[in-house]
Amino acid sequence: MFGFLNLNKPAGCTSHDCINELRRRLRLKRIGHGGTLDPMATGVLPIALGAATRLLPYLSDRKAYIGTVRFGITTTTDDITGEICQEQVASHLTLAAIQEQLPQFMGEIEQLPPAYSAIQVAGQRLYARARAGEVVSVPPRIVTVYRIEVLDWQPGRHPELTLHIICGRGTYIRALARDLGAALGVGGTLAALQRIESSGLRIEESHCLESIAPEHLPLCSPQAVLSHLPWLELNAAQLNDWYHGRAVICEGLPPAESVVGVTFATACVGIGISGGDRLHPKVVLKE
């Protein structure tokens, strides 16, 4: 098996739970995913099968989410699965006041990861250390938020704001909910999250876990999942050099150090790095 699956992760399970279930269903050990989703979250989870796992580092950084922020509540996990830390009435909030705050959360921003996250510190996941009662100091990270659009506003004691967010790798929507609530002086937590696009895979074309089986394997090609890369087709002579790990002389290569997808007879045979008139093998795939 070789290729990608567009999995619609259900709520209540971890991304690794999905991997384990797919290994059982497909009787395949070599499976990986293209970006962790929290247990509470649903939506697009890119899955790589077989040698396609070697292509995971080259997936696009850009992801899109629909998230709902609940104001007036803060939690230990920055979402509604955690214990409530503080609670207050936030019925005075207006959509206009919120929209004034949103621009500061767009562009390149500093973001402090949630205490309960999969980030490793001193060889341990933050969530494991938080569950053990440790308070770990983690420096903020630079993340990129390309767009925030308001989709819905529900006033009330704990008003809720639904947002469409396009962001880069490493962005925590939970942290954005927390920080937006703090900026408004009432606190906030993430009430719902769905990833609607990742690496060019869209929620409308995703498949539920229960529908995937060896006899029903809706594979996506590497070319589709890595469509943000330039692609180069090799001829037979070039392919021989490629398979032996030798740089291939090519015309029309992108600028030096560019990542290039490589095919032969429309099949993906790896990833190269451009350098002058040569393409240097980085990942070589042989069927």
PDB file of C-alpha atoms in Angstrom:
ATOM      1  CA  MET A   1       0.000   0.000   0.000  1.00  0.00           C
ATOM      2  CA  PHE A   2       1.292   3.431  -0.951  1.00  0.00           C
ATOM      3  CA  GLY A   3      -0.427   6.803  -0.837  1.00  0.00           C
ATOM      4  CA  PHE A   4      -2.486   9.037   1.417  1.00  0.00           C
ATOM      5  CA  LEU A   5      -5.910   8.854   3.029  1.00  0.00           C
ATOM      6  CA  ASN A   6      -8.100  11.841   3.821  1.00  0.00           C
ATOM      7  CA  LEU A   7      -9.433  10.696   7.189  1.00  0.00           C
ATOM      8  CA  ASN A   8     -12.242  12.486   9.016  1.00  0.00           C
ATOM      9  CA  LYS A   9     -11.139  12.022  12.619  1.00  0.00           C
ATOM     10  CA  PRO A  10     -14.046  11.521  15.030  1.00  0.00           C
ATOM     11  CA  ALA A  11     -14.281  13.263  18.395  1.00  0.00           C
ATOM     12  CA  GLY A  12     -13.173  11.429  21.518  1.00  0.00           C
ATOM     13  CA  CYS A  13     -10.095   9.645  20.199  1.00  0.00           C
ATOM     14  CA  THR A  14      -6.482  10.666  19.719  1.00  0.00           C
ATOM     15  CA  SER A  15      -4.761  10.877  16.355  1.00  0.00           C
ATOM     16  CA  HIS A  16      -2.642   7.902  17.419  1.00  0.00           C
ATOM     17  CA  ASP A  17      -5.807   5.924  18.211  1.00  0.00           C
ATOM     18  CA  CYS A  18      -6.775   6.414  14.555  1.00  0.00           C
ATOM     19  CA  ILE A  19      -3.368   5.145  13.435  1.00  0.00           C
ATOM     20  CA  ASN A  20      -3.705   2.032  15.601  1.00  0.00           C
ATOM     21  CA  GLU A  21      -7.191   1.309  14.261  1.00  0.00           C
ATOM     22  CA  LEU A  22      -6.005   1.704  10.662  1.00  0.00           C
ATOM     23  CA  ARG A  23      -3.088  -0.643  11.324  1.00  0.00           C
ATOM     24  CA  ARG A  24      -5.570  -3.220  12.555  1.00  0.00           C
ATOM     25  CA  ARG A  25      -8.005  -2.728   9.679  1.00  0.00           C
ATOM     26  CA  LEU A  26      -5.403  -2.633   6.909  1.00  0.00           C
ATOM     27  CA  ARG A  27      -2.919  -5.078   8.472  1.00  0.00           C
ATOM     28  CA  LEU A  28      -0.189  -2.528   7.806  1.00  0.00           C
ATOM     29  CA  LYS A  29       2.375  -1.343  10.356  1.00  0.00           C
ATOM     30  CA  ARG A  30       3.872   1.537   8.413  1.00  0.00           C
ATOM     31  CA  ILE A  31       1.267   4.275   8.847  1.00  0.00           C
ATOM     32  CA  GLY A  32       1.693   7.886   9.964  1.00  0.00           C
ATOM     33  CA  HIS A  33      -0.312  11.098  10.132  1.00  0.00           C
ATOM     34  CA  GLY A  34       0.308  14.664   9.011  1.00  0.00           C
ATOM     35  CA  GLY A  35      -0.500  16.715  12.095  1.00  0.00           C
ATOM     36  CA  THR A  36      -2.007  15.885  15.482  1.00  0.00           C
ATOM     37  CA  LEU A  37      -5.620  16.740  16.240  1.00  0.00           C
ATOM     38  CA  ASP A  38      -6.714  16.994  19.876  1.00  0.00           C
ATOM     39  CA  PRO A  39      -9.104  14.264  21.082  1.00  0.00           C
ATOM     40  CA  MET A  40     -11.975  16.766  21.210  1.00  0.00           C
ATOM     41  CA  ALA A  41     -11.366  17.924  17.630  1.00  0.00           C
ATOM     42  CA  THR A  42     -12.777  16.420  14.452  1.00  0.00           C
ATOM     43  CA  GLY A  43     -11.919  16.754  10.798  1.00  0.00           C
ATOM     44  CA  VAL A  44      -9.164  16.237   8.262  1.00  0.00           C
ATOM     45  CA  LEU A  45      -6.272  14.054   9.405  1.00  0.00           C
ATOM     46  CA  PRO A  46      -3.880  13.271   6.516  1.00  0.00           C
ATOM     47  CA  ILE A  47      -2.777   9.640   6.730  1.00  0.00           C
ATOM     48  CA  ALA A  48       0.295   8.259   4.954  1.00  0.00           C
ATOM     49  CA  LEU A  49       0.491   4.557   4.090  1.00  0.00           C
ATOM     50  CA  GLY A  50       3.640   2.546   3.497  1.00  0.00           C
ATOM     51  CA  ALA A  51       6.595   4.411   2.018  1.00  0.00           C
ATOM     52  CA  ALA A  52       4.434   7.538   1.741  1.00  0.00           C
ATOM     53  CA  THR A  53       5.275   8.117   5.423  1.00  0.00           C
ATOM     54  CA  ARG A  54       8.658   9.372   4.174  1.00  0.00           C
ATOM     55  CA  LEU A  55       6.832  12.240   2.463  1.00  0.00           C
ATOM     56  CA  LEU A  56       5.131  13.521   5.633  1.00  0.00           C
ATOM     57  CA  PRO A  57       7.823  16.153   6.403  1.00  0.00           C
ATOM     58  CA  TYR A  58       7.051  17.811   3.060  1.00  0.00           C
ATOM     59  CA  LEU A  59       3.328  18.390   3.569  1.00  0.00           C
ATOM     60  CA  SER A  60       2.093  21.965   3.356  1.00  0.00           C
ATOM     61  CA  ASP A  61       2.164  23.918   6.625  1.00  0.00           C
ATOM     62  CA  ARG A  62      -1.175  25.595   5.914  1.00  0.00           C
ATOM     63  CA  LYS A  63      -4.295  24.349   7.705  1.00  0.00           C
ATOM     64  CA  ALA A  64      -7.869  25.623   8.024  1.00  0.00           C
ATOM     65  CA  TYR A  65     -10.199  25.257  11.006  1.00  0.00           C
ATOM     66  CA  ILE A  66     -13.646  26.157  12.218  1.00  0.00           C
ATOM     67  CA  GLY A  67     -13.456  26.795  15.948  1.00  0.00           C
ATOM     68  CA  THR A  68     -15.925  28.018  18.558  1.00  0.00           C
ATOM     69  CA  VAL A  69     -14.718  30.134  21.488  1.00  0.00           C
ATOM     70  CA  ARG A  70     -16.777  30.237  24.691  1.00  0.00           C
ATOM     71  CA  PHE A  71     -16.193  33.413  26.705  1.00  0.00           C
ATOM     72  CA  GLY A  72     -16.299  33.866  30.471  1.00  0.00           C
ATOM     73  CA  ILE A  73     -14.630  30.524  31.201  1.00  0.00           C
ATOM     74  CA  THR A  74     -10.989  29.462  31.492  1.00  0.00           C
ATOM     75  CA  THR A  75      -9.903  25.837  31.850  1.00  0.00           C
ATOM     76  CA  THR A  76      -6.774  23.839  32.594  1.00  0.00           C
ATOM     77  CA  THR A  77      -6.568  22.568  29.011  1.00  0.00           C
ATOM     78  CA  ASP A  78      -7.808  25.741  27.253  1.00  0.00           C
ATOM     79  CA  ASP A  79     -10.779  23.755  25.940  1.00  0.00           C
ATOM     80  CA  ILE A  80     -14.012  22.457  27.440  1.00  0.00           C
ATOM     81  CA  THR A  81     -12.519  19.053  28.262  1.00  0.00           C
ATOM     82  CA  GLY A  82     -10.473  20.588  31.086  1.00  0.00           C
ATOM     83  CA  GLU A  83     -11.347  21.590  34.621  1.00  0.00           C
ATOM     84  CA  ILE A  84     -12.764  25.088  35.030  1.00  0.00           C
ATOM     85  CA  CYS A  85     -10.245  27.512  36.532  1.00  0.00           C
ATOM     86  CA  GLN A  86     -12.334  30.675  36.476  1.00  0.00           C
ATOM     87  CA  GLU A  87     -15.877  31.519  35.465  1.00  0.00           C
ATOM     88  CA  GLN A  88     -17.660  34.838  35.097  1.00  0.00           C
ATOM     89  CA  VAL A  89     -20.645  36.313  33.322  1.00  0.00           C
ATOM     90  CA  ALA A  90     -19.613  37.746  29.948  1.00  0.00           C
ATOM     91  CA  SER A  91     -23.018  38.806  28.637  1.00  0.00           C
ATOM     92  CA  HIS A  92     -21.773  42.382  28.190  1.00  0.00           C
ATOM     93  CA  LEU A  93     -19.434  41.356  25.364  1.00  0.00           C
ATOM     94  CA  THR A  94     -20.270  42.667  21.910  1.00  0.00           C
ATOM     95  CA  LEU A  95     -19.184  41.414  18.519  1.00  0.00           C
ATOM     96  CA  ALA A  96     -17.794  44.877  17.747  1.00  0.00           C
ATOM     97  CA  ALA A  97     -15.504  44.710  20.792  1.00  0.00           C
ATOM     98  CA  ILE A  98     -14.265  41.280  19.736  1.00  0.00           C
ATOM     99  CA  GLN A  99     -13.580  42.374  16.163  1.00  0.00           C
ATOM    100  CA  GLU A 100     -11.397  45.194  17.491  1.00  0.00           C
ATOM    101  CA  GLN A 101      -9.155  42.593  19.160  1.00  0.00           C
ATOM    102  CA  LEU A 102      -8.876  40.087  16.304  1.00  0.00           C
ATOM    103  CA  PRO A 103      -6.173  41.876  14.226  1.00  0.00           C
ATOM    104  CA  GLN A 104      -3.551  41.347  16.955  1.00  0.00           C
ATOM    105  CA  PHE A 105      -3.942  37.579  16.467  1.00  0.00           C
ATOM    106  CA  MET A 106      -3.167  37.657  12.736  1.00  0.00           C
ATOM    107  CA  GLY A 107       0.189  37.516  10.981  1.00  0.00           C
ATOM    108  CA  GLU A 108       3.317  36.262  12.727  1.00  0.00           C
ATOM    109  CA  ILE A 109       2.478  36.196  16.426  1.00  0.00           C
ATOM    110  CA  GLU A 110       3.947  34.871  19.664  1.00  0.00           C
ATOM    111  CA  GLN A 111       1.843  32.086  21.130  1.00  0.00           C
ATOM    112  CA  LEU A 112       2.299  30.218  24.400  1.00  0.00           C
ATOM    113  CA  PRO A 113       1.431  26.529  23.871  1.00  0.00           C
ATOM    114  CA  PRO A 114      -1.244  25.056  26.181  1.00  0.00           C
ATOM    115  CA  ALA A 115       0.033  23.302  29.304  1.00  0.00           C
ATOM    116  CA  TYR A 116      -1.745  20.180  28.039  1.00  0.00           C
ATOM    117  CA  SER A 117      -0.097  19.662  24.654  1.00  0.00           C
ATOM    118  CA  ALA A 118       2.058  17.106  22.853  1.00  0.00           C
ATOM    119  CA  ILE A 119       5.143  19.333  22.858  1.00  0.00           C
ATOM    120  CA  GLN A 120       8.154  17.603  24.406  1.00  0.00           C
ATOM    121  CA  VAL A 121      10.178  19.244  27.168  1.00  0.00           C
ATOM    122  CA  ALA A 122      13.177  17.323  28.539  1.00  0.00           C
ATOM    123  CA  GLY A 123      11.973  14.208  26.715  1.00  0.00           C
ATOM    124  CA  GLN A 124       8.445  14.248  28.145  1.00  0.00           C
ATOM    125  CA  ARG A 125       5.159  15.414  26.665  1.00  0.00           C
ATOM    126  CA  LEU A 126       3.757  18.526  28.309  1.00  0.00           C
ATOM    127  CA  TYR A 127       0.405  16.842  28.927  1.00  0.00           C
ATOM    128  CA  ALA A 128       2.097  14.017  30.847  1.00  0.00           C
ATOM    129  CA  ARG A 129       3.926  16.480  33.074  1.00  0.00           C
ATOM    130  CA  ALA A 130       0.770  18.564  33.585  1.00  0.00           C
ATOM    131  CA  ARG A 131      -1.190  15.459  34.616  1.00  0.00           C
ATOM    132  CA  ALA A 132       1.561  14.697  37.129  1.00  0.00           C
ATOM    133  CA  GLY A 133       0.983  18.109  38.685  1.00  0.00           C
ATOM    134  CA  GLU A 134       4.124  19.757  37.332  1.00  0.00           C
ATOM    135  CA  VAL A 135       4.149  23.387  36.255  1.00  0.00           C
ATOM    136  CA  VAL A 136       6.534  23.625  33.296  1.00  0.00           C
ATOM    137  CA  SER A 137       7.823  26.901  31.902  1.00  0.00           C
ATOM    138  CA  VAL A 138       7.620  26.845  28.106  1.00  0.00           C
ATOM    139  CA  PRO A 139       8.770  29.782  25.978  1.00  0.00           C
ATOM    140  CA  PRO A 140       6.277  31.251  23.503  1.00  0.00           C
ATOM    141  CA  ARG A 141       6.562  30.188  19.881  1.00  0.00           C
ATOM    142  CA  ILE A 142       6.291  32.193  16.693  1.00  0.00           C
ATOM    143  CA  VAL A 143       3.314  30.958  14.652  1.00  0.00           C
ATOM    144  CA  THR A 144       1.536  32.331  11.599  1.00  0.00           C
ATOM    145  CA  VAL A 145      -2.183  33.052  11.354  1.00  0.00           C
ATOM    146  CA  TYR A 146      -3.110  33.989   7.797  1.00  0.00           C
ATOM    147  CA  ARG A 147      -6.778  34.734   8.259  1.00  0.00           C
ATOM    148  CA  ILE A 148      -9.518  34.937  10.902  1.00  0.00           C
ATOM    149  CA  GLU A 149     -13.121  35.327   9.777  1.00  0.00           C
ATOM    150  CA  VAL A 150     -16.175  35.557  12.030  1.00  0.00           C
ATOM    151  CA  LEU A 151     -18.823  32.996  11.048  1.00  0.00           C
ATOM    152  CA  ASP A 152     -21.285  33.209  13.933  1.00  0.00           C
ATOM    153  CA  TRP A 153     -21.952  35.083  17.185  1.00  0.00           C
ATOM    154  CA  GLN A 154     -24.237  33.815  19.943  1.00  0.00           C
ATOM    155  CA  PRO A 155     -24.758  36.303  22.825  1.00  0.00           C
ATOM    156  CA  GLY A 156     -25.545  35.059  26.332  1.00  0.00           C
ATOM    157  CA  ARG A 157     -24.153  34.485  29.803  1.00  0.00           C
ATOM    158  CA  HIS A 158     -21.192  32.708  28.188  1.00  0.00           C
ATOM    159  CA  PRO A 159     -21.347  33.995  24.600  1.00  0.00           C
ATOM    160  CA  GLU A 160     -19.867  31.921  21.804  1.00  0.00           C
ATOM    161  CA  LEU A 161     -17.952  33.055  18.737  1.00  0.00           C
ATOM    162  CA  THR A 162     -17.393  30.757  15.750  1.00  0.00           C
ATOM    163  CA  LEU A 163     -14.357  31.528  13.605  1.00  0.00           C
ATOM    164  CA  HIS A 164     -12.852  30.354  10.326  1.00  0.00           C
ATOM    165  CA  ILE A 165      -9.085  30.296  10.845  1.00  0.00           C
ATOM    166  CA  ILE A 166      -6.309  29.665   8.328  1.00  0.00           C
ATOM    167  CA  CYS A 167      -2.941  29.177   9.990  1.00  0.00           C
ATOM    168  CA  GLY A 168       0.485  27.592   9.763  1.00  0.00           C
ATOM    169  CA  ARG A 169       2.097  24.622  11.449  1.00  0.00           C
ATOM    170  CA  GLY A 170       2.262  24.649  15.242  1.00  0.00           C
ATOM    171  CA  THR A 171      -0.649  27.033  15.798  1.00  0.00           C
ATOM    172  CA  TYR A 172      -2.895  26.041  18.704  1.00  0.00           C
ATOM    173  CA  ILE A 173      -6.495  27.156  18.254  1.00  0.00           C
ATOM    174  CA  ARG A 174      -6.989  26.420  21.968  1.00  0.00           C
ATOM    175  CA  ALA A 175      -4.313  28.983  22.772  1.00  0.00           C
ATOM    176  CA  LEU A 176      -5.915  31.496  20.427  1.00  0.00           C
ATOM    177  CA  ALA A 177      -9.244  31.047  22.246  1.00  0.00           C
ATOM    178  CA  ARG A 178      -7.517  31.492  25.607  1.00  0.00           C
ATOM    179  CA  ASP A 179      -5.619  34.601  24.508  1.00  0.00           C
ATOM    180  CA  LEU A 180      -8.617  36.224  22.825  1.00  0.00           C
ATOM    181  CA  GLY A 181     -10.625  35.779  26.022  1.00  0.00           C
ATOM    182  CA  ALA A 182      -7.776  37.262  28.055  1.00  0.00           C
ATOM    183  CA  ALA A 183      -7.517  40.267  25.720  1.00  0.00           C
ATOM    184  CA  LEU A 184     -11.221  40.915  26.292  1.00  0.00           C
ATOM    185  CA  GLY A 185     -10.821  40.631  30.065  1.00  0.00           C
ATOM    186  CA  VAL A 186     -13.288  37.757  30.508  1.00  0.00           C
ATOM    187  CA  GLY A 187     -11.316  34.629  29.694  1.00  0.00           C
ATOM    188  CA  GLY A 188     -12.098  32.129  26.990  1.00  0.00           C
ATOM    189  CA  THR A 189     -11.893  28.454  26.161  1.00  0.00           C
ATOM    190  CA  LEU A 190     -12.327  26.395  23.011  1.00  0.00           C
ATOM    191  CA  ALA A 191     -15.783  24.816  22.834  1.00  0.00           C
ATOM    192  CA  ALA A 192     -15.519  23.040  19.461  1.00  0.00           C
ATOM    193  CA  LEU A 193     -12.936  22.510  16.721  1.00  0.00           C
ATOM    194  CA  GLN A 194     -13.042  21.036  13.237  1.00  0.00           C
ATOM    195  CA  ARG A 195     -10.123  20.972  10.820  1.00  0.00           C
ATOM    196  CA  ILE A 196     -11.648  21.577   7.409  1.00  0.00           C
ATOM    197  CA  GLU A 197      -8.485  21.508   5.293  1.00  0.00           C
ATOM    198  CA  SER A 198      -4.923  20.264   5.605  1.00  0.00           C
ATOM    199  CA  SER A 199      -2.291  19.725   2.911  1.00  0.00           C
ATOM    200  CA  GLY A 200      -4.874  20.332   0.206  1.00  0.00           C
ATOM    201  CA  LEU A 201      -7.223  17.679   1.627  1.00  0.00           C
ATOM    202  CA  ARG A 202     -10.712  19.042   2.290  1.00  0.00           C
ATOM    203  CA  ILE A 203     -13.370  17.948   4.757  1.00  0.00           C
ATOM    204  CA  GLU A 204     -15.916  17.507   1.937  1.00  0.00           C
ATOM    205  CA  GLU A 205     -13.780  14.713   0.456  1.00  0.00           C
ATOM    206  CA  SER A 206     -12.801  13.020   3.730  1.00  0.00           C
ATOM    207  CA  HIS A 207     -13.718   9.486   4.805  1.00  0.00           C
ATOM    208  CA  CYS A 208     -14.827   8.220   8.202  1.00  0.00           C
ATOM    209  CA  LEU A 209     -12.744   5.582   9.949  1.00  0.00           C
ATOM    210  CA  GLU A 210     -15.480   2.940   9.772  1.00  0.00           C
ATOM    211  CA  SER A 211     -15.615   3.106   5.964  1.00  0.00           C
ATOM    212  CA  ILE A 212     -11.932   2.335   5.400  1.00  0.00           C
ATOM    213  CA  ALA A 213     -10.978  -1.262   4.621  1.00  0.00           C
ATOM    214  CA  PRO A 214      -8.504  -3.052   2.315  1.00  0.00           C
ATOM    215  CA  GLU A 215     -11.276  -3.513  -0.243  1.00  0.00           C
ATOM    216  CA  HIS A 216     -12.299   0.152   0.090  1.00  0.00           C
ATOM    217  CA  LEU A 217      -9.161   2.266   0.150  1.00  0.00           C
ATOM    218  CA  PRO A 218      -9.797   5.790  -1.214  1.00  0.00           C
ATOM    219  CA  LEU A 219      -6.149   6.675  -1.798  1.00  0.00           C
ATOM    220  CA  CYS A 220      -4.899  10.137  -2.726  1.00  0.00           C
ATOM    221  CA  SER A 221      -1.695  10.400  -4.756  1.00  0.00           C
ATOM    222  CA  PRO A 222       1.397  12.164  -3.401  1.00  0.00           C
ATOM    223  CA  GLN A 223       1.045  14.634  -6.277  1.00  0.00           C
ATOM    224  CA  ALA A 224      -2.397  15.650  -4.983  1.00  0.00           C
ATOM    225  CA  VAL A 225      -1.348  15.925  -1.347  1.00  0.00           C
ATOM    226  CA  LEU A 226       1.913  17.712  -2.179  1.00  0.00           C
ATOM    227  CA  SER A 227       0.371  19.957  -4.819  1.00  0.00           C
ATOM    228  CA  HIS A 228       2.109  23.003  -3.288  1.00  0.00           C
ATOM    229  CA  LEU A 229       5.441  21.640  -4.588  1.00  0.00           C
ATOM    230  CA  PRO A 230       6.780  21.899  -8.146  1.00  0.00           C
ATOM    231  CA  TRP A 231       6.904  18.475  -9.813  1.00  0.00           C
ATOM    232  CA  LEU A 232       9.402  17.073 -12.308  1.00  0.00           C
ATOM    233  CA  GLU A 233       9.002  14.027 -14.572  1.00  0.00           C
ATOM    234  CA  LEU A 234      12.155  11.940 -15.126  1.00  0.00           C
ATOM    235  CA  ASN A 235      13.008   9.928 -18.225  1.00  0.00           C
ATOM    236  CA  ALA A 236      14.345   6.369 -18.065  1.00  0.00           C
ATOM    237  CA  ALA A 237      18.027   7.398 -18.119  1.00  0.00           C
ATOM    238  CA  GLN A 238      17.495   9.942 -15.365  1.00  0.00           C
ATOM    239  CA  LEU A 239      15.565   7.388 -13.338  1.00  0.00           C
ATOM    240  CA  ASN A 240      18.572   5.058 -13.269  1.00  0.00           C
ATOM    241  CA  ASP A 241      20.745   7.807 -11.788  1.00  0.00           C
ATOM    242  CA  TRP A 242      17.967   8.709  -9.367  1.00  0.00           C
ATOM    243  CA  TYR A 243      17.608   5.164  -8.065  1.00  0.00           C
ATOM    244  CA  HIS A 244      21.366   5.014  -7.498  1.00  0.00           C
ATOM    245  CA  GLY A 245      21.324   8.202  -5.447  1.00  0.00           C
ATOM    246  CA  ARG A 246      23.076  10.313  -8.070  1.00  0.00           C
ATOM    247  CA  ALA A 247      22.174  13.907  -8.898  1.00  0.00           C
ATOM    248  CA  VAL A 248      20.134  14.206 -12.083  1.00  0.00           C
ATOM    249  CA  ILE A 249      20.883  16.866 -14.705  1.00  0.00           C
ATOM    250  CA  CYS A 250      17.613  18.672 -15.487  1.00  0.00           C
ATOM    251  CA  GLU A 251      16.398  21.764 -17.285  1.00  0.00           C
ATOM    252  CA  GLY A 252      13.991  24.315 -15.891  1.00  0.00           C
ATOM    253  CA  LEU A 253      14.608  23.632 -12.219  1.00  0.00           C
ATOM    254  CA  PRO A 254      13.276  26.086  -9.618  1.00  0.00           C
ATOM    255  CA  PRO A 255      15.738  28.203  -7.564  1.00  0.00           C
ATOM    256  CA  ALA A 256      18.496  26.467  -5.612  1.00  0.00           C
ATOM    257  CA  GLU A 257      17.467  24.625  -2.434  1.00  0.00           C
ATOM    258  CA  SER A 258      13.854  24.299  -3.620  1.00  0.00           C
ATOM    259  CA  VAL A 259      12.018  21.095  -2.700  1.00  0.00           C
ATOM    260  CA  VAL A 260      10.790  19.262  -5.814  1.00  0.00           C
ATOM    261  CA  GLY A 261       8.452  16.304  -6.180  1.00  0.00           C
ATOM    262  CA  VAL A 262       9.736  13.702  -8.636  1.00  0.00           C
ATOM    263  CA  THR A 263       7.772  11.290 -10.847  1.00  0.00           C
ATOM    264  CA  PHE A 264       8.401   8.655 -13.489  1.00  0.00           C
ATOM    265  CA  ALA A 265       5.541   7.493 -15.707  1.00  0.00           C
ATOM    266  CA  THR A 266       3.238   9.568 -13.436  1.00  0.00           C
ATOM    267  CA  ALA A 267       4.265   7.580 -10.315  1.00  0.00           C
ATOM    268  CA  CYS A 268       5.948   9.397  -7.433  1.00  0.00           C
ATOM    269  CA  VAL A 269       9.567   8.267  -7.059  1.00  0.00           C
ATOM    270  CA  GLY A 270      10.653  10.697  -4.394  1.00  0.00           C
ATOM    271  CA  ILE A 271      11.678  14.187  -3.367  1.00  0.00           C
ATOM    272  CA  GLY A 272      14.657  16.157  -4.645  1.00  0.00           C
ATOM    273  CA  ILE A 273      16.463  19.385  -3.797  1.00  0.00           C
ATOM    274  CA  SER A 274      17.356  21.682  -6.691  1.00  0.00           C
ATOM    275  CA  GLY A 275      20.909  22.916  -7.103  1.00  0.00           C
ATOM    276  CA  GLY A 276      21.888  24.740 -10.281  1.00  0.00           C
ATOM    277  CA  ASP A 277      21.133  22.413 -13.205  1.00  0.00           C
ATOM    278  CA  ARG A 278      21.014  19.321 -10.996  1.00  0.00           C
ATOM    279  CA  LEU A 279      18.356  17.710  -8.848  1.00  0.00           C
ATOM    280  CA  HIS A 280      19.795  16.017  -5.776  1.00  0.00           C
ATOM    281  CA  PRO A 281      17.900  13.040  -4.324  1.00  0.00           C
ATOM    282  CA  LYS A 282      16.516  13.620  -0.838  1.00  0.00           C
ATOM    283  CA  VAL A 283      13.913  10.844  -0.662  1.00  0.00           C
ATOM    284  CA  VAL A 284      14.111   7.957  -3.140  1.00  0.00           C
ATOM    285  CA  LEU A 285      11.035   5.738  -3.415  1.00  0.00           C
ATOM    286  CA  LYS A 286      11.063   2.423  -5.233  1.00  0.00           C
ATOM    287  CA  GLU A 287       7.847   0.506  -5.776  1.00  0.00           C
TER     288      GLU A 287
END
